[in-house]
PDB file of C-alpha atoms in Angstrom:
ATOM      1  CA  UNK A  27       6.747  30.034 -13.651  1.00 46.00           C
ATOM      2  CA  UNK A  28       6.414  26.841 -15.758  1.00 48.00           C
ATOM      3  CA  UNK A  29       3.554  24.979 -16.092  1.00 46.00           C
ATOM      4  CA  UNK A  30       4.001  22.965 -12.380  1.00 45.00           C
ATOM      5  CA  UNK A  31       5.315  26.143 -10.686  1.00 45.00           C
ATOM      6  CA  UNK A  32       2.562  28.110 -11.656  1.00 41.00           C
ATOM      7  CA  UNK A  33      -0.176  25.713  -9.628  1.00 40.00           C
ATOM      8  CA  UNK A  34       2.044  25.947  -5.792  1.00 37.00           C
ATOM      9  CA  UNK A  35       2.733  28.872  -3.809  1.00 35.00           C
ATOM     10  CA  UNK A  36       5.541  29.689  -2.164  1.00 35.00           C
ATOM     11  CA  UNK A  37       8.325  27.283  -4.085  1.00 37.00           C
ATOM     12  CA  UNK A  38      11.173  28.209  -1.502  1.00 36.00           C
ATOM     13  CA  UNK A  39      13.777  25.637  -2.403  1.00 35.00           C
ATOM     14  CA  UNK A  40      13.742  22.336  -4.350  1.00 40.00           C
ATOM     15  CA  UNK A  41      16.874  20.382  -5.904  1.00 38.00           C
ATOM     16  CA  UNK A  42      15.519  17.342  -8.132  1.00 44.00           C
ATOM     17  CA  UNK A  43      18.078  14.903  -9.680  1.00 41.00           C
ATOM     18  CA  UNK A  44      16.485  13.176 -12.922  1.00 41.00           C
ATOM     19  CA  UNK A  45      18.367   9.736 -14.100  1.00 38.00           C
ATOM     20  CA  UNK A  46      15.652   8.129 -15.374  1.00 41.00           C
ATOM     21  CA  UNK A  47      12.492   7.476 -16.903  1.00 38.00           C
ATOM     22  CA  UNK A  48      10.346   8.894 -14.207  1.00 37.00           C
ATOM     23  CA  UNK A  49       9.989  12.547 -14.611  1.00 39.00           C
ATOM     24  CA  UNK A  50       9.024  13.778 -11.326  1.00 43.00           C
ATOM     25  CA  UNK A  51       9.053  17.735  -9.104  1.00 45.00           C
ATOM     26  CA  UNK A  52       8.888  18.048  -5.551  1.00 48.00           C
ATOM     27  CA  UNK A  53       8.152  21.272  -4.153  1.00 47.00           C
ATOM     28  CA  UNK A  54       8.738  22.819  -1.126  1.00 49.00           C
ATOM     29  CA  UNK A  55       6.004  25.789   0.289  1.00 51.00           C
ATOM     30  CA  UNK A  56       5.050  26.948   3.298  1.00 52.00           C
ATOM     31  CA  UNK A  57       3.296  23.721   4.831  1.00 52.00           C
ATOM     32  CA  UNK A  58       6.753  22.038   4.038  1.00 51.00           C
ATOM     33  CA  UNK A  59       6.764  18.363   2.430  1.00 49.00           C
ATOM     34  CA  UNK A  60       3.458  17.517   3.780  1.00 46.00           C
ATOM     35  CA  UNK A  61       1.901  19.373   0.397  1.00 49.00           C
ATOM     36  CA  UNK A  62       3.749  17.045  -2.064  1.00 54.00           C
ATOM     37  CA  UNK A  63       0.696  14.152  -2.535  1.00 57.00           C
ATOM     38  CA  UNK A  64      -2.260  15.728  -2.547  1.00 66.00           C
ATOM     39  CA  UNK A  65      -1.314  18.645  -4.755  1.00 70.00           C
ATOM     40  CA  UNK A  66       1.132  16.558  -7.353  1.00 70.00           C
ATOM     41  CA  UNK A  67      -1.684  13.832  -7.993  1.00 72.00           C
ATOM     42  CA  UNK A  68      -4.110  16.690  -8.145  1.00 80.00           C
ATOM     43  CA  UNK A  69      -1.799  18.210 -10.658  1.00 80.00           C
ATOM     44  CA  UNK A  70      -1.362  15.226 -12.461  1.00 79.00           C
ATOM     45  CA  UNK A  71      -5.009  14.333 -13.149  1.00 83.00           C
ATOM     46  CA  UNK A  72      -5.263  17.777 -15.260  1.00 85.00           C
ATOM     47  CA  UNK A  73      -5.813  16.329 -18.800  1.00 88.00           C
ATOM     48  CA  UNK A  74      -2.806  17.982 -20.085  1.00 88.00           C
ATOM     49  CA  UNK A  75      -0.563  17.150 -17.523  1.00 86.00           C
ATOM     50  CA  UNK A  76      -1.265  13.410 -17.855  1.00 87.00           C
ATOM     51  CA  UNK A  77      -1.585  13.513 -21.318  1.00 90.00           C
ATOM     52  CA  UNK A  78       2.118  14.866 -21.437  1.00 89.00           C
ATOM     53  CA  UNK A  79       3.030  12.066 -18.543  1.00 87.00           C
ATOM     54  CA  UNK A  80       1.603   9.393 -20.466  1.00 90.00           C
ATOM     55  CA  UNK A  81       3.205  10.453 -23.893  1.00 92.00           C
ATOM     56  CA  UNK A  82       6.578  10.821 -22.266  1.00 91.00           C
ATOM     57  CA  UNK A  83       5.974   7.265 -20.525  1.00 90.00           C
ATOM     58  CA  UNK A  84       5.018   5.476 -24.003  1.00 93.00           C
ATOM     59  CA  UNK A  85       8.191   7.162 -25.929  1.00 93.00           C
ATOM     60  CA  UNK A  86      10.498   5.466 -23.415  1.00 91.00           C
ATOM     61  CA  UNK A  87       8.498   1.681 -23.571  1.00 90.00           C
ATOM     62  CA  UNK A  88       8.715   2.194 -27.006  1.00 93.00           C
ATOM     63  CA  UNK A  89      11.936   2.616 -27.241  1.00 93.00           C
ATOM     64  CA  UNK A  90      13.731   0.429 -25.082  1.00 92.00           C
ATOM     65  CA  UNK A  91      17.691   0.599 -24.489  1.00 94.00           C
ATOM     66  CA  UNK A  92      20.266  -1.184 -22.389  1.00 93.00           C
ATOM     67  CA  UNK A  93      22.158   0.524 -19.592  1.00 90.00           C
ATOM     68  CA  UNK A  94      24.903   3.016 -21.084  1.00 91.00           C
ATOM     69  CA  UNK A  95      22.831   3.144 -24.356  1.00 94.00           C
ATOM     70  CA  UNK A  96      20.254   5.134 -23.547  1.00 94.00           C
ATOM     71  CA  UNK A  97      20.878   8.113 -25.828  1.00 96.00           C
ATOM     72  CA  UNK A  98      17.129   8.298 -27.267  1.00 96.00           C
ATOM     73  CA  UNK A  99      15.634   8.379 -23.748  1.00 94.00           C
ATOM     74  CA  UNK A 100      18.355  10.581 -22.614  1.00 94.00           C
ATOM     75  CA  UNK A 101      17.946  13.377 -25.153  1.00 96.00           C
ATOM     76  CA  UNK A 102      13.808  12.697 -24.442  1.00 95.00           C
ATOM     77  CA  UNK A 103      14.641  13.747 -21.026  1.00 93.00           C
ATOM     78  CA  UNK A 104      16.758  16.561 -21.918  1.00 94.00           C
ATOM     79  CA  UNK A 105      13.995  17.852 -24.592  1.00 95.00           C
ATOM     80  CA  UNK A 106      11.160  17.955 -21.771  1.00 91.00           C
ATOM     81  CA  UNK A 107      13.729  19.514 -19.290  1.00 91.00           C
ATOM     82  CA  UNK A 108      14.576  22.194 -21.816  1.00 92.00           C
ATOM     83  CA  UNK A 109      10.805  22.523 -22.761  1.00 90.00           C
ATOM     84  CA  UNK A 110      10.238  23.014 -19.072  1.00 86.00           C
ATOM     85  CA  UNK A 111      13.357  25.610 -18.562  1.00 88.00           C
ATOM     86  CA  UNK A 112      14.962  23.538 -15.937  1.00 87.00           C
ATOM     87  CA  UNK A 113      18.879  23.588 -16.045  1.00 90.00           C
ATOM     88  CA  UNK A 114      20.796  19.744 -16.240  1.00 91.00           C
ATOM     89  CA  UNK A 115      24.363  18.396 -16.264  1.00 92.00           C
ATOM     90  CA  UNK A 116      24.751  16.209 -19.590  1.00 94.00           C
ATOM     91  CA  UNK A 117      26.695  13.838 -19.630  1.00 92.00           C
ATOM     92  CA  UNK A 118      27.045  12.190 -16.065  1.00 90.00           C
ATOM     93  CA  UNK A 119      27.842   8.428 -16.691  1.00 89.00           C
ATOM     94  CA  UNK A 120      27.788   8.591 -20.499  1.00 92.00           C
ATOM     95  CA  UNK A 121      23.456   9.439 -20.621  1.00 93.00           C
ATOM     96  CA  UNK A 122      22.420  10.295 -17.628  1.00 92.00           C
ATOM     97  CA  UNK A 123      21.122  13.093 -16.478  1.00 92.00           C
ATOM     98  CA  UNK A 124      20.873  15.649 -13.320  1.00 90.00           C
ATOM     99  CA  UNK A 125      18.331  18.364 -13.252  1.00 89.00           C
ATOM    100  CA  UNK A 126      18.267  21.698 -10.943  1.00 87.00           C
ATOM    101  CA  UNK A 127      15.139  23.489  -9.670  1.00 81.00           C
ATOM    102  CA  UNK A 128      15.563  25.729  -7.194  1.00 78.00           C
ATOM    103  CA  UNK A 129      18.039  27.895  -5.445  1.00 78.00           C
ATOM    104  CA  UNK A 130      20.600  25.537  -4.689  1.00 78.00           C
ATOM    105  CA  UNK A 131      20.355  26.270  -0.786  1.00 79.00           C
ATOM    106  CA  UNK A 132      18.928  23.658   1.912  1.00 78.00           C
ATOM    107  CA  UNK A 133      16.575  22.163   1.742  1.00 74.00           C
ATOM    108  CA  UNK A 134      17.225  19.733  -0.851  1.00 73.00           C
ATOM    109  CA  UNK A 135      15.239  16.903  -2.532  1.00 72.00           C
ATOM    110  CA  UNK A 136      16.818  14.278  -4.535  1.00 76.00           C
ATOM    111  CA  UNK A 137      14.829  12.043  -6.617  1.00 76.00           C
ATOM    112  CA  UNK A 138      16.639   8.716  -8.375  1.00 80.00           C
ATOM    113  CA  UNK A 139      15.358   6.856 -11.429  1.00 81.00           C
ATOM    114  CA  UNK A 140      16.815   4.087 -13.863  1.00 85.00           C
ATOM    115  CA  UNK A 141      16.234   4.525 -17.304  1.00 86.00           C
ATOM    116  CA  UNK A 142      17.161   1.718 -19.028  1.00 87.00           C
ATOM    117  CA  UNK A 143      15.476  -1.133 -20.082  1.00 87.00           C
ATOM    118  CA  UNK A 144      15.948  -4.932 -18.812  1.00 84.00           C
ATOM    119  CA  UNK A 145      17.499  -7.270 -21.489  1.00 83.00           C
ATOM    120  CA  UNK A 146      14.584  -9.758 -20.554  1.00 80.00           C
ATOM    121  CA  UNK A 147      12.393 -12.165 -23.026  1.00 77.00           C
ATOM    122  CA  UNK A 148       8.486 -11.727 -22.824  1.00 71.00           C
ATOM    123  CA  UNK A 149       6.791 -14.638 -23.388  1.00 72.00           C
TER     124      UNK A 149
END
Protein backbone atom coordinates (compact mmCIF):
# COMPACT_ATOMS: atom_id res chain seq x y z
CA UNK A 1 0.00 0.00 0.00
CA UNK A 2 0.89 3.73 -0.20
CA UNK A 3 1.82 5.69 2.45
CA UNK A 4 -2.15 6.30 3.85
CA UNK A 5 -3.12 2.69 2.99
CA UNK A 6 -0.48 1.27 4.83
CA UNK A 7 -1.77 2.93 8.43
CA UNK A 8 -5.89 1.32 8.01
CA UNK A 9 -6.91 -2.12 7.87
CA UNK A 10 -9.26 -3.55 5.94
CA UNK A 11 -9.62 -0.73 2.91
CA UNK A 12 -12.73 -2.58 1.32
CA UNK A 13 -13.93 0.06 -1.09
CA UNK A 14 -13.34 3.82 -1.49
CA UNK A 15 -14.02 6.08 -4.72
CA UNK A 16 -12.53 9.74 -4.07
CA UNK A 17 -13.12 12.48 -6.74
CA UNK A 18 -10.25 15.26 -6.45
CA UNK A 19 -11.18 18.83 -8.23
CA UNK A 20 -9.45 20.86 -6.13
CA UNK A 21 -7.00 22.11 -3.85
CA UNK A 22 -7.88 19.93 -0.96
CA UNK A 23 -6.21 16.65 -1.24
CA UNK A 24 -8.16 14.40 0.86
CA UNK A 25 -8.78 9.93 1.29
CA UNK A 26 -11.60 8.43 2.89
CA UNK A 27 -11.42 4.95 3.76
CA UNK A 28 -13.72 2.44 4.31
CA UNK A 29 -12.77 -0.74 7.01
CA UNK A 30 -14.52 -2.82 8.99
CA UNK A 31 -16.09 -0.25 11.60
CA UNK A 32 -17.46 1.49 8.36
CA UNK A 33 -17.29 5.49 8.11
CA UNK A 34 -17.26 5.94 11.75
CA UNK A 35 -13.14 5.40 11.52
CA UNK A 36 -12.62 8.36 9.10
CA UNK A 37 -11.83 11.34 11.99
CA UNK A 38 -10.03 9.97 14.46
CA UNK A 39 -7.65 7.95 12.34
CA UNK A 40 -7.19 10.71 9.30
CA UNK A 41 -6.30 13.58 11.89
CA UNK A 42 -4.21 11.03 13.67
CA UNK A 43 -2.61 10.38 10.35
CA UNK A 44 -2.24 13.79 9.56
CA UNK A 45 -0.36 14.98 12.66
CA UNK A 46 2.63 12.48 11.60
CA UNK A 47 5.39 15.06 10.78
CA UNK A 48 5.69 13.84 7.34
CA UNK A 49 2.30 13.67 6.49
CA UNK A 50 1.68 17.33 7.43
CA UNK A 51 4.77 18.42 6.26
CA UNK A 52 3.69 17.06 2.71
CA UNK A 53 -0.04 18.68 3.44
CA UNK A 54 1.34 21.89 4.23
CA UNK A 55 3.87 22.01 1.23
CA UNK A 56 1.16 20.99 -1.17
CA UNK A 57 -1.19 23.76 0.53
CA UNK A 58 1.58 26.66 0.14
CA UNK A 59 2.36 25.62 -3.72
CA UNK A 60 -1.30 26.28 -4.54
CA UNK A 61 -1.51 29.96 -2.36
CA UNK A 62 1.45 30.64 -4.05
CA UNK A 63 0.38 30.21 -7.10
CA UNK A 64 -2.91 31.47 -7.55
CA UNK A 65 -5.08 30.97 -10.89
CA UNK A 66 -8.54 31.84 -12.11
CA UNK A 67 -11.16 29.22 -12.85
CA UNK A 68 -10.30 27.29 -16.24
CA UNK A 69 -6.60 28.36 -15.76
CA UNK A 70 -5.53 26.30 -13.34
CA UNK A 71 -2.92 24.26 -15.21
CA UNK A 72 -0.02 24.71 -12.46
CA UNK A 73 -2.31 23.48 -9.65
CA UNK A 74 -3.74 20.93 -11.89
CA UNK A 75 -0.53 19.19 -12.92
CA UNK A 76 0.45 19.72 -8.81
CA UNK A 77 -2.45 17.55 -8.26
CA UNK A 78 -1.71 15.13 -10.87
CA UNK A 79 2.15 14.92 -9.66
CA UNK A 80 1.04 13.96 -5.94
CA UNK A 81 -1.66 11.57 -7.40
CA UNK A 82 0.96 9.88 -9.53
CA UNK A 83 3.50 10.02 -6.57
CA UNK A 84 0.79 8.32 -4.58
CA UNK A 85 -0.16 5.60 -7.48
CA UNK A 86 -3.73 6.60 -7.58
CA UNK A 87 -5.32 6.46 -11.16
CA UNK A 88 -7.22 10.07 -12.51
CA UNK A 89 -9.18 11.22 -15.57
CA UNK A 90 -7.26 14.40 -17.05
CA UNK A 91 -8.83 16.57 -18.53
CA UNK A 92 -12.51 16.89 -17.16
CA UNK A 93 -13.54 20.61 -17.69
CA UNK A 94 -10.25 21.76 -19.26
CA UNK A 95 -8.00 21.15 -15.51
CA UNK A 96 -9.79 19.36 -13.43
CA UNK A 97 -9.30 16.39 -12.11
CA UNK A 98 -11.03 12.92 -10.87
CA UNK A 99 -9.11 10.43 -8.87
CA UNK A 100 -9.96 6.52 -8.24
CA UNK A 101 -9.10 4.51 -5.11
CA UNK A 102 -10.64 1.54 -4.72
CA UNK A 103 -12.50 -1.17 -6.47
CA UNK A 104 -15.00 0.70 -8.18
CA UNK A 105 -17.94 -1.31 -6.41
CA UNK A 106 -20.43 0.27 -3.69
CA UNK A 107 -19.75 1.81 -1.46
CA UNK A 108 -18.63 4.96 -2.84
CA UNK A 109 -17.26 8.26 -1.42
CA UNK A 110 -17.10 11.35 -3.37
CA UNK A 111 -15.21 14.23 -2.19
CA UNK A 112 -15.58 17.89 -4.16
CA UNK A 113 -13.05 20.72 -4.06
CA UNK A 114 -12.52 24.11 -6.06
CA UNK A 115 -9.23 24.89 -7.03
CA UNK A 116 -9.09 28.08 -8.26
CA UNK A 117 -8.38 31.17 -6.84
CA UNK A 118 -10.88 34.30 -6.28
CA UNK A 119 -10.05 37.35 -8.52
CA UNK A 120 -10.37 39.47 -5.21
CA UNK A 121 -8.11 42.65 -3.99
CA UNK A 122 -6.44 42.30 -0.44
CA UNK A 123 -6.17 45.29 1.20
Amino acid sequence: GNLWERDFFAVQSVHVAIDGTHFLKIFYGKEGLVEIPSKFFKLSKRAVVFEWMVNIRRAIHENPELGFEEFETSKLIRTELDKLGIPYKYPIAVTSVVGFIGTGKPPFVAIRADMDASAIQVW
